[in-house]
Amino acid sequence: MGYLYLLCVAIMFSFGGTCVRLISPHFGPAYITFFRFAVGVCFLLLLKAVKRQPWQKNFFSAVRLASGWILFGAAAKWVAYLTENYALSHGPSYGNIVTQPAQTVFLTLSSVLLFKEKLPPRKLLCILLCMAGVLCISWNGRPLYVFFQENVLLTGLFILSGFCAGCHVLSQKMIADQMDIIDSNLSIFAVSAALSALPLIPDAAGGGLIGVRPDLGCIAGILIFGFITGIGFYLNARAILLVPFYMVPIIQSTMAIFAILWGVLFFHEKISIYIIGGTVMFITGLIGLQLKGFNKKQPKAKA
């Protein structure tokens, strides 16, 4: 089931660019970010109700003890989605495939700097391979002046999004022993929703939403995006308990394949040899970063 959960998560997150394309004609990146968190919280509350799962007995004391990491993770995830949604609104719908290798590189470097883990030459080579793949996708064979004028900004935003997403993962790791999966995600996303709502107050109060008439596609995009955020992260957390940890980013990296496929099918975006080659490079780099576990017997994770 763990592998099935991860595959479902990869497919769900691959629709991120599609959702942004549906919503962006009516709402800007800041509103899209708020909707994603707010609707995601609603789906998590619905999941909690369907499972008939009560709040953990020490919920408020656990939140108080983990408040620093919750705030850190919430702020990081807010910036991650804001930058990703802006870049998706101004670039190709599959552009966020860059965030996964950026997140993996960030977490690998964090493990070295924060947890004093070793960085052997093989891992360093894989990191460079990921970076080369990202540059290849961003370049996409265009003249260099176009690359530096247009693609660098969007690629930089996707990389920043990946780094911030890595900060969110780090915060989840730090509070995993203190809070239930659903409760921790609810706490972080609720704070993220509040943070993302604050910049919208002046615009909404000034009549920024007057005349906005979202169509069915936009409404569907908002609901699907919220579902992806709430349920996707829940399934991801469940999967981590059921499969070897090194398999998580390997299966998640298939998101890139699905995201490119949706861009071709739904928006008729052109895929060049540079996109394909760059995708192969960073998926290879991601797999290489996790290969240490293949030659060793992996202990089963506790369910």
Tab-separated table of C-alpha atoms in Angstrom:
chain	number	residue	atom	x	y	z
A	1	MET	CA	0.000	0.000	0.000
A	2	GLY	CA	2.879	2.366	0.713
A	3	TYR	CA	4.054	2.266	-2.898
A	4	LEU	CA	0.477	2.775	-4.111
A	5	TYR	CA	0.159	5.821	-1.812
A	6	LEU	CA	3.366	7.306	-3.217
A	7	LEU	CA	2.281	6.745	-6.807
A	8	CYS	CA	-1.055	8.425	-6.032
A	9	VAL	CA	0.793	11.361	-4.469
A	10	ALA	CA	3.045	11.702	-7.534
A	11	ILE	CA	0.036	11.731	-9.862
A	12	MET	CA	-1.856	14.198	-7.645
A	13	PHE	CA	1.014	16.682	-7.378
A	14	SER	CA	1.648	16.448	-11.122
A	15	PHE	CA	-1.683	18.239	-11.641
A	16	GLY	CA	-0.408	21.340	-9.797
A	17	GLY	CA	0.468	23.208	-12.996
A	18	THR	CA	-2.867	22.254	-14.570
A	19	CYS	CA	-4.766	23.649	-11.567
A	20	VAL	CA	-2.838	26.923	-11.700
A	21	ARG	CA	-3.612	27.262	-15.404
A	22	LEU	CA	-7.336	26.839	-14.644
A	23	ILE	CA	-7.346	29.364	-11.782
A	24	SER	CA	-4.867	32.022	-12.986
A	25	PRO	CA	-7.170	33.718	-15.542
A	26	HIS	CA	-9.359	34.798	-12.612
A	27	PHE	CA	-7.036	35.025	-9.582
A	28	GLY	CA	-3.403	35.964	-9.037
A	29	PRO	CA	-0.700	33.784	-7.411
A	30	ALA	CA	-1.376	35.181	-3.899
A	31	TYR	CA	-5.059	34.214	-4.064
A	32	ILE	CA	-4.211	30.806	-5.541
A	33	THR	CA	-1.842	30.182	-2.624
A	34	PHE	CA	-4.514	31.119	-0.073
A	35	PHE	CA	-7.152	28.937	-1.745
A	36	ARG	CA	-4.778	25.990	-1.783
A	37	PHE	CA	-4.165	26.182	1.963
A	38	ALA	CA	-7.733	27.055	2.983
A	39	VAL	CA	-9.388	24.335	0.915
A	40	GLY	CA	-6.646	21.891	1.934
A	41	VAL	CA	-7.498	22.496	5.595
A	42	CYS	CA	-11.182	21.839	4.796
A	43	PHE	CA	-10.332	18.493	3.198
A	44	LEU	CA	-8.162	17.507	6.177
A	45	LEU	CA	-11.034	18.344	8.540
A	46	LEU	CA	-13.362	16.282	6.325
A	47	LEU	CA	-10.889	13.388	6.425
A	48	LYS	CA	-10.739	13.648	10.204
A	49	ALA	CA	-14.552	13.529	10.352
A	50	VAL	CA	-14.790	10.552	7.970
A	51	LYS	CA	-12.191	8.642	10.000
A	52	ARG	CA	-14.012	9.684	13.195
A	53	GLN	CA	-10.634	10.547	14.613
A	54	PRO	CA	-10.739	12.701	17.758
A	55	TRP	CA	-8.158	15.367	18.475
A	56	GLN	CA	-5.225	13.988	20.397
A	57	LYS	CA	-5.629	14.509	24.120
A	58	ASN	CA	-2.604	16.746	24.494
A	59	PHE	CA	-3.242	18.655	21.242
A	60	PHE	CA	-2.903	22.209	22.594
A	61	SER	CA	0.128	21.409	24.719
A	62	ALA	CA	1.727	19.638	21.733
A	63	VAL	CA	1.035	22.681	19.543
A	64	ARG	CA	2.530	24.957	22.180
A	65	LEU	CA	5.689	22.841	22.458
A	66	ALA	CA	6.069	22.604	18.686
A	67	SER	CA	4.941	26.166	17.956
A	68	GLY	CA	8.354	27.280	16.731
A	69	TRP	CA	8.644	24.487	14.172
A	70	ILE	CA	4.972	24.858	13.179
A	71	LEU	CA	5.452	28.561	12.469
A	72	PHE	CA	8.723	27.884	10.635
A	73	GLY	CA	7.156	25.146	8.504
A	74	ALA	CA	4.029	27.187	7.808
A	75	ALA	CA	5.991	30.260	6.697
A	76	ALA	CA	8.292	28.129	4.541
A	77	LYS	CA	5.379	26.349	2.865
A	78	TRP	CA	3.626	29.671	2.241
A	79	VAL	CA	6.683	31.062	0.440
A	80	ALA	CA	7.119	27.740	-1.401
A	81	TYR	CA	3.594	27.808	-2.823
A	82	LEU	CA	3.624	31.554	-3.508
A	83	THR	CA	6.805	31.364	-5.587
A	84	GLU	CA	5.716	28.139	-7.306
A	85	ASN	CA	2.274	29.535	-8.208
A	86	TYR	CA	3.782	32.757	-9.565
A	87	ALA	CA	6.230	30.834	-11.743
A	88	LEU	CA	3.525	28.432	-12.954
A	89	SER	CA	1.302	31.396	-13.839
A	90	HIS	CA	4.046	32.887	-16.039
A	91	GLY	CA	5.712	29.742	-17.390
A	92	PRO	CA	4.946	26.216	-18.604
A	93	SER	CA	2.502	24.073	-16.610
A	94	TYR	CA	5.212	21.452	-15.996
A	95	GLY	CA	7.765	23.979	-14.668
A	96	ASN	CA	7.375	22.810	-11.078
A	97	ILE	CA	9.155	19.542	-11.892
A	98	VAL	CA	12.250	21.561	-10.927
A	99	THR	CA	11.100	21.878	-7.308
A	100	GLN	CA	11.529	18.166	-6.508
A	101	PRO	CA	15.291	17.950	-7.221
A	102	ALA	CA	15.772	21.356	-5.549
A	103	GLN	CA	14.030	20.036	-2.434
A	104	THR	CA	16.089	16.834	-2.469
A	105	VAL	CA	19.359	18.746	-2.832
A	106	PHE	CA	18.345	21.056	0.029
A	107	LEU	CA	17.463	18.133	2.322
A	108	THR	CA	20.714	16.351	1.455
A	109	LEU	CA	22.790	19.441	2.266
A	110	SER	CA	20.728	20.010	5.430
A	111	SER	CA	21.467	16.475	6.600
A	112	VAL	CA	25.176	17.220	6.168
A	113	LEU	CA	25.154	20.640	7.864
A	114	LEU	CA	22.551	20.053	10.593
A	115	PHE	CA	22.792	16.324	11.322
A	116	LYS	CA	26.496	15.889	10.480
A	117	GLU	CA	25.879	13.161	7.901
A	118	LYS	CA	28.650	12.419	5.418
A	119	LEU	CA	28.556	13.631	1.808
A	120	PRO	CA	30.504	11.049	-0.257
A	121	PRO	CA	31.671	11.847	-3.799
A	122	ARG	CA	28.797	9.804	-5.263
A	123	LYS	CA	26.204	12.023	-3.589
A	124	LEU	CA	28.036	15.166	-4.662
A	125	LEU	CA	28.056	13.872	-8.258
A	126	CYS	CA	24.301	13.179	-8.042
A	127	ILE	CA	23.660	16.701	-6.743
A	128	LEU	CA	25.605	18.133	-9.679
A	129	LEU	CA	23.604	15.882	-12.021
A	130	CYS	CA	20.343	17.253	-10.565
A	131	MET	CA	21.566	20.803	-11.026
A	132	ALA	CA	22.619	20.071	-14.606
A	133	GLY	CA	19.176	18.641	-15.324
A	134	VAL	CA	17.497	21.750	-13.946
A	135	LEU	CA	19.697	24.016	-16.074
A	136	CYS	CA	19.009	21.914	-19.162
A	137	ILE	CA	15.238	22.178	-18.651
A	138	SER	CA	15.474	25.902	-17.998
A	139	TRP	CA	17.695	26.527	-21.012
A	140	ASN	CA	15.535	24.417	-23.358
A	141	GLY	CA	17.851	25.180	-26.289
A	142	ARG	CA	16.950	28.867	-26.447
A	143	PRO	CA	19.493	31.616	-27.208
A	144	LEU	CA	21.464	32.556	-24.104
A	145	TYR	CA	20.109	36.116	-23.989
A	146	VAL	CA	16.552	34.703	-23.797
A	147	PHE	CA	17.650	32.291	-21.076
A	148	PHE	CA	19.109	35.041	-18.915
A	149	GLN	CA	16.224	37.467	-19.534
A	150	GLU	CA	13.282	35.098	-19.054
A	151	ASN	CA	14.066	31.579	-17.867
A	152	VAL	CA	16.504	32.428	-15.064
A	153	LEU	CA	13.861	34.259	-13.002
A	154	LEU	CA	11.265	31.484	-13.267
A	155	THR	CA	13.837	28.759	-12.645
A	156	GLY	CA	15.119	30.684	-9.623
A	157	LEU	CA	11.587	30.862	-8.226
A	158	PHE	CA	11.070	27.119	-8.688
A	159	ILE	CA	14.402	26.422	-6.974
A	160	LEU	CA	13.494	28.750	-4.094
A	161	SER	CA	10.150	26.940	-3.873
A	162	GLY	CA	11.976	23.616	-3.614
A	163	PHE	CA	14.267	24.917	-0.856
A	164	CYS	CA	11.301	26.269	1.115
A	165	ALA	CA	9.424	22.996	0.620
A	166	GLY	CA	12.485	21.289	2.082
A	167	CYS	CA	12.212	23.551	5.140
A	168	HIS	CA	8.604	22.394	5.520
A	169	VAL	CA	9.704	18.740	5.381
A	170	LEU	CA	12.358	19.495	7.997
A	171	SER	CA	9.735	21.012	10.303
A	172	GLN	CA	7.500	17.951	9.850
A	173	LYS	CA	10.425	15.718	10.773
A	174	MET	CA	11.071	17.711	13.946
A	175	ILE	CA	7.463	17.445	15.205
A	176	ALA	CA	6.676	13.925	13.941
A	177	ASP	CA	7.119	12.399	17.406
A	178	GLN	CA	4.935	15.007	19.101
A	179	MET	CA	1.827	15.190	16.924
A	180	ASP	CA	-0.513	12.970	14.893
A	181	ILE	CA	-0.125	13.086	11.089
A	182	ILE	CA	-3.451	14.811	10.424
A	183	ASP	CA	-3.158	17.161	13.407
A	184	SER	CA	0.363	18.289	12.467
A	185	ASN	CA	-0.642	18.960	8.850
A	186	LEU	CA	-3.770	20.791	10.006
A	187	SER	CA	-1.738	22.979	12.356
A	188	ILE	CA	0.864	23.911	9.744
A	189	PHE	CA	-1.593	24.496	6.901
A	190	ALA	CA	-3.978	26.510	9.112
A	191	VAL	CA	-1.126	28.869	10.010
A	192	SER	CA	-0.064	28.960	6.343
A	193	ALA	CA	-3.622	29.896	5.346
A	194	ALA	CA	-3.601	32.744	7.878
A	195	LEU	CA	-0.215	33.999	6.648
A	196	SER	CA	-1.294	33.845	3.001
A	197	ALA	CA	-4.552	35.689	3.821
A	198	LEU	CA	-2.869	38.717	5.419
A	199	PRO	CA	-1.484	40.261	2.162
A	200	LEU	CA	-4.897	39.820	0.515
A	201	ILE	CA	-6.844	41.921	3.006
A	202	PRO	CA	-5.954	45.347	1.501
A	203	ASP	CA	-6.749	44.180	-2.038
A	204	ALA	CA	-10.043	42.544	-1.042
A	205	ALA	CA	-11.050	45.565	1.074
A	206	GLY	CA	-10.267	47.857	-1.872
A	207	GLY	CA	-12.631	45.973	-4.152
A	208	GLY	CA	-10.074	43.780	-5.846
A	209	LEU	CA	-12.567	40.920	-6.105
A	210	ILE	CA	-15.391	43.010	-7.561
A	211	GLY	CA	-16.289	41.773	-11.008
A	212	VAL	CA	-14.410	38.485	-10.688
A	213	ARG	CA	-16.584	35.714	-12.112
A	214	PRO	CA	-14.776	32.369	-11.843
A	215	ASP	CA	-15.975	29.723	-14.289
A	216	LEU	CA	-16.502	26.031	-13.569
A	217	GLY	CA	-12.927	25.233	-14.586
A	218	CYS	CA	-11.565	27.734	-12.060
A	219	ILE	CA	-13.784	26.394	-9.271
A	220	ALA	CA	-12.784	22.830	-10.125
A	221	GLY	CA	-9.121	23.867	-10.092
A	222	ILE	CA	-9.468	25.411	-6.620
A	223	LEU	CA	-11.171	22.300	-5.218
A	224	ILE	CA	-8.705	19.902	-6.837
A	225	PHE	CA	-5.729	21.973	-5.670
A	226	GLY	CA	-7.040	21.934	-2.107
A	227	PHE	CA	-7.654	18.190	-2.278
A	228	ILE	CA	-4.122	17.628	-3.571
A	229	THR	CA	-2.666	19.696	-0.740
A	230	GLY	CA	-4.652	18.225	2.139
A	231	ILE	CA	-5.027	14.581	1.156
A	232	GLY	CA	-1.766	14.389	-0.802
A	233	PHE	CA	0.409	15.278	2.171
A	234	TYR	CA	-1.589	12.917	4.390
A	235	LEU	CA	-1.007	9.996	1.999
A	236	ASN	CA	2.659	10.949	1.729
A	237	ALA	CA	3.067	10.862	5.500
A	238	ARG	CA	1.311	7.471	5.632
A	239	ALA	CA	3.532	6.081	2.892
A	240	ILE	CA	6.725	7.099	4.690
A	241	LEU	CA	5.758	4.714	7.509
A	242	LEU	CA	5.255	1.772	5.125
A	243	VAL	CA	8.190	1.841	2.683
A	244	PRO	CA	11.968	2.323	2.956
A	245	PHE	CA	12.617	6.061	3.158
A	246	TYR	CA	15.034	6.052	0.203
A	247	MET	CA	12.160	4.935	-2.067
A	248	VAL	CA	10.032	8.020	-1.306
A	249	PRO	CA	11.793	10.593	-3.547
A	250	ILE	CA	12.424	7.952	-6.227
A	251	ILE	CA	8.717	7.268	-6.737
A	252	GLN	CA	7.807	10.931	-6.210
A	253	SER	CA	10.160	11.889	-9.043
A	254	THR	CA	7.736	10.221	-11.488
A	255	MET	CA	5.668	13.386	-10.961
A	256	ALA	CA	7.860	15.008	-13.618
A	257	ILE	CA	6.767	12.498	-16.242
A	258	PHE	CA	3.079	12.977	-15.478
A	259	ALA	CA	3.382	16.791	-15.313
A	260	ILE	CA	4.998	16.948	-18.749
A	261	LEU	CA	2.325	14.584	-20.111
A	262	TRP	CA	-0.522	16.787	-18.816
A	263	GLY	CA	1.121	19.870	-20.367
A	264	VAL	CA	1.160	18.165	-23.758
A	265	LEU	CA	-2.357	16.715	-23.520
A	266	PHE	CA	-4.221	19.662	-21.976
A	267	PHE	CA	-2.308	22.760	-23.126
A	268	HIS	CA	-0.514	21.467	-26.253
A	269	GLU	CA	2.856	22.550	-24.862
A	270	LYS	CA	5.878	21.537	-26.900
A	271	ILE	CA	8.406	19.170	-25.349
A	272	SER	CA	11.953	19.392	-26.682
A	273	ILE	CA	14.880	17.021	-26.370
A	274	TYR	CA	16.329	19.413	-23.768
A	275	ILE	CA	13.260	18.948	-21.516
A	276	ILE	CA	13.429	15.175	-21.882
A	277	GLY	CA	17.204	15.052	-21.366
A	278	GLY	CA	17.086	17.365	-18.345
A	279	THR	CA	14.268	15.343	-16.795
A	280	VAL	CA	16.233	12.110	-17.248
A	281	MET	CA	19.326	13.727	-15.673
A	282	PHE	CA	17.653	14.972	-12.519
A	283	ILE	CA	15.591	11.788	-12.043
A	284	THR	CA	18.855	9.839	-12.353
A	285	GLY	CA	20.428	12.202	-9.818
A	286	LEU	CA	17.500	11.764	-7.429
A	287	ILE	CA	17.720	7.979	-7.664
A	288	GLY	CA	21.483	8.108	-7.159
A	289	LEU	CA	21.078	10.165	-3.987
A	290	GLN	CA	18.935	7.382	-2.505
A	291	LEU	CA	20.764	4.279	-3.760
A	292	LYS	CA	22.690	3.655	-0.543
A	293	GLY	CA	19.856	1.500	0.771
A	294	PHE	CA	19.689	-0.949	-2.159
A	295	ASN	CA	22.722	-2.926	-1.130
A	296	LYS	CA	21.739	-3.174	2.501
A	297	LYS	CA	18.901	-4.932	4.174
A	298	GLN	CA	16.350	-2.305	5.031
A	299	PRO	CA	14.564	-2.499	8.378
A	300	LYS	CA	10.811	-2.414	8.110
A	301	ALA	CA	9.238	0.802	9.193
A	302	LYS	CA	6.757	0.679	12.004
A	303	ALA	CA	3.162	1.222	10.904
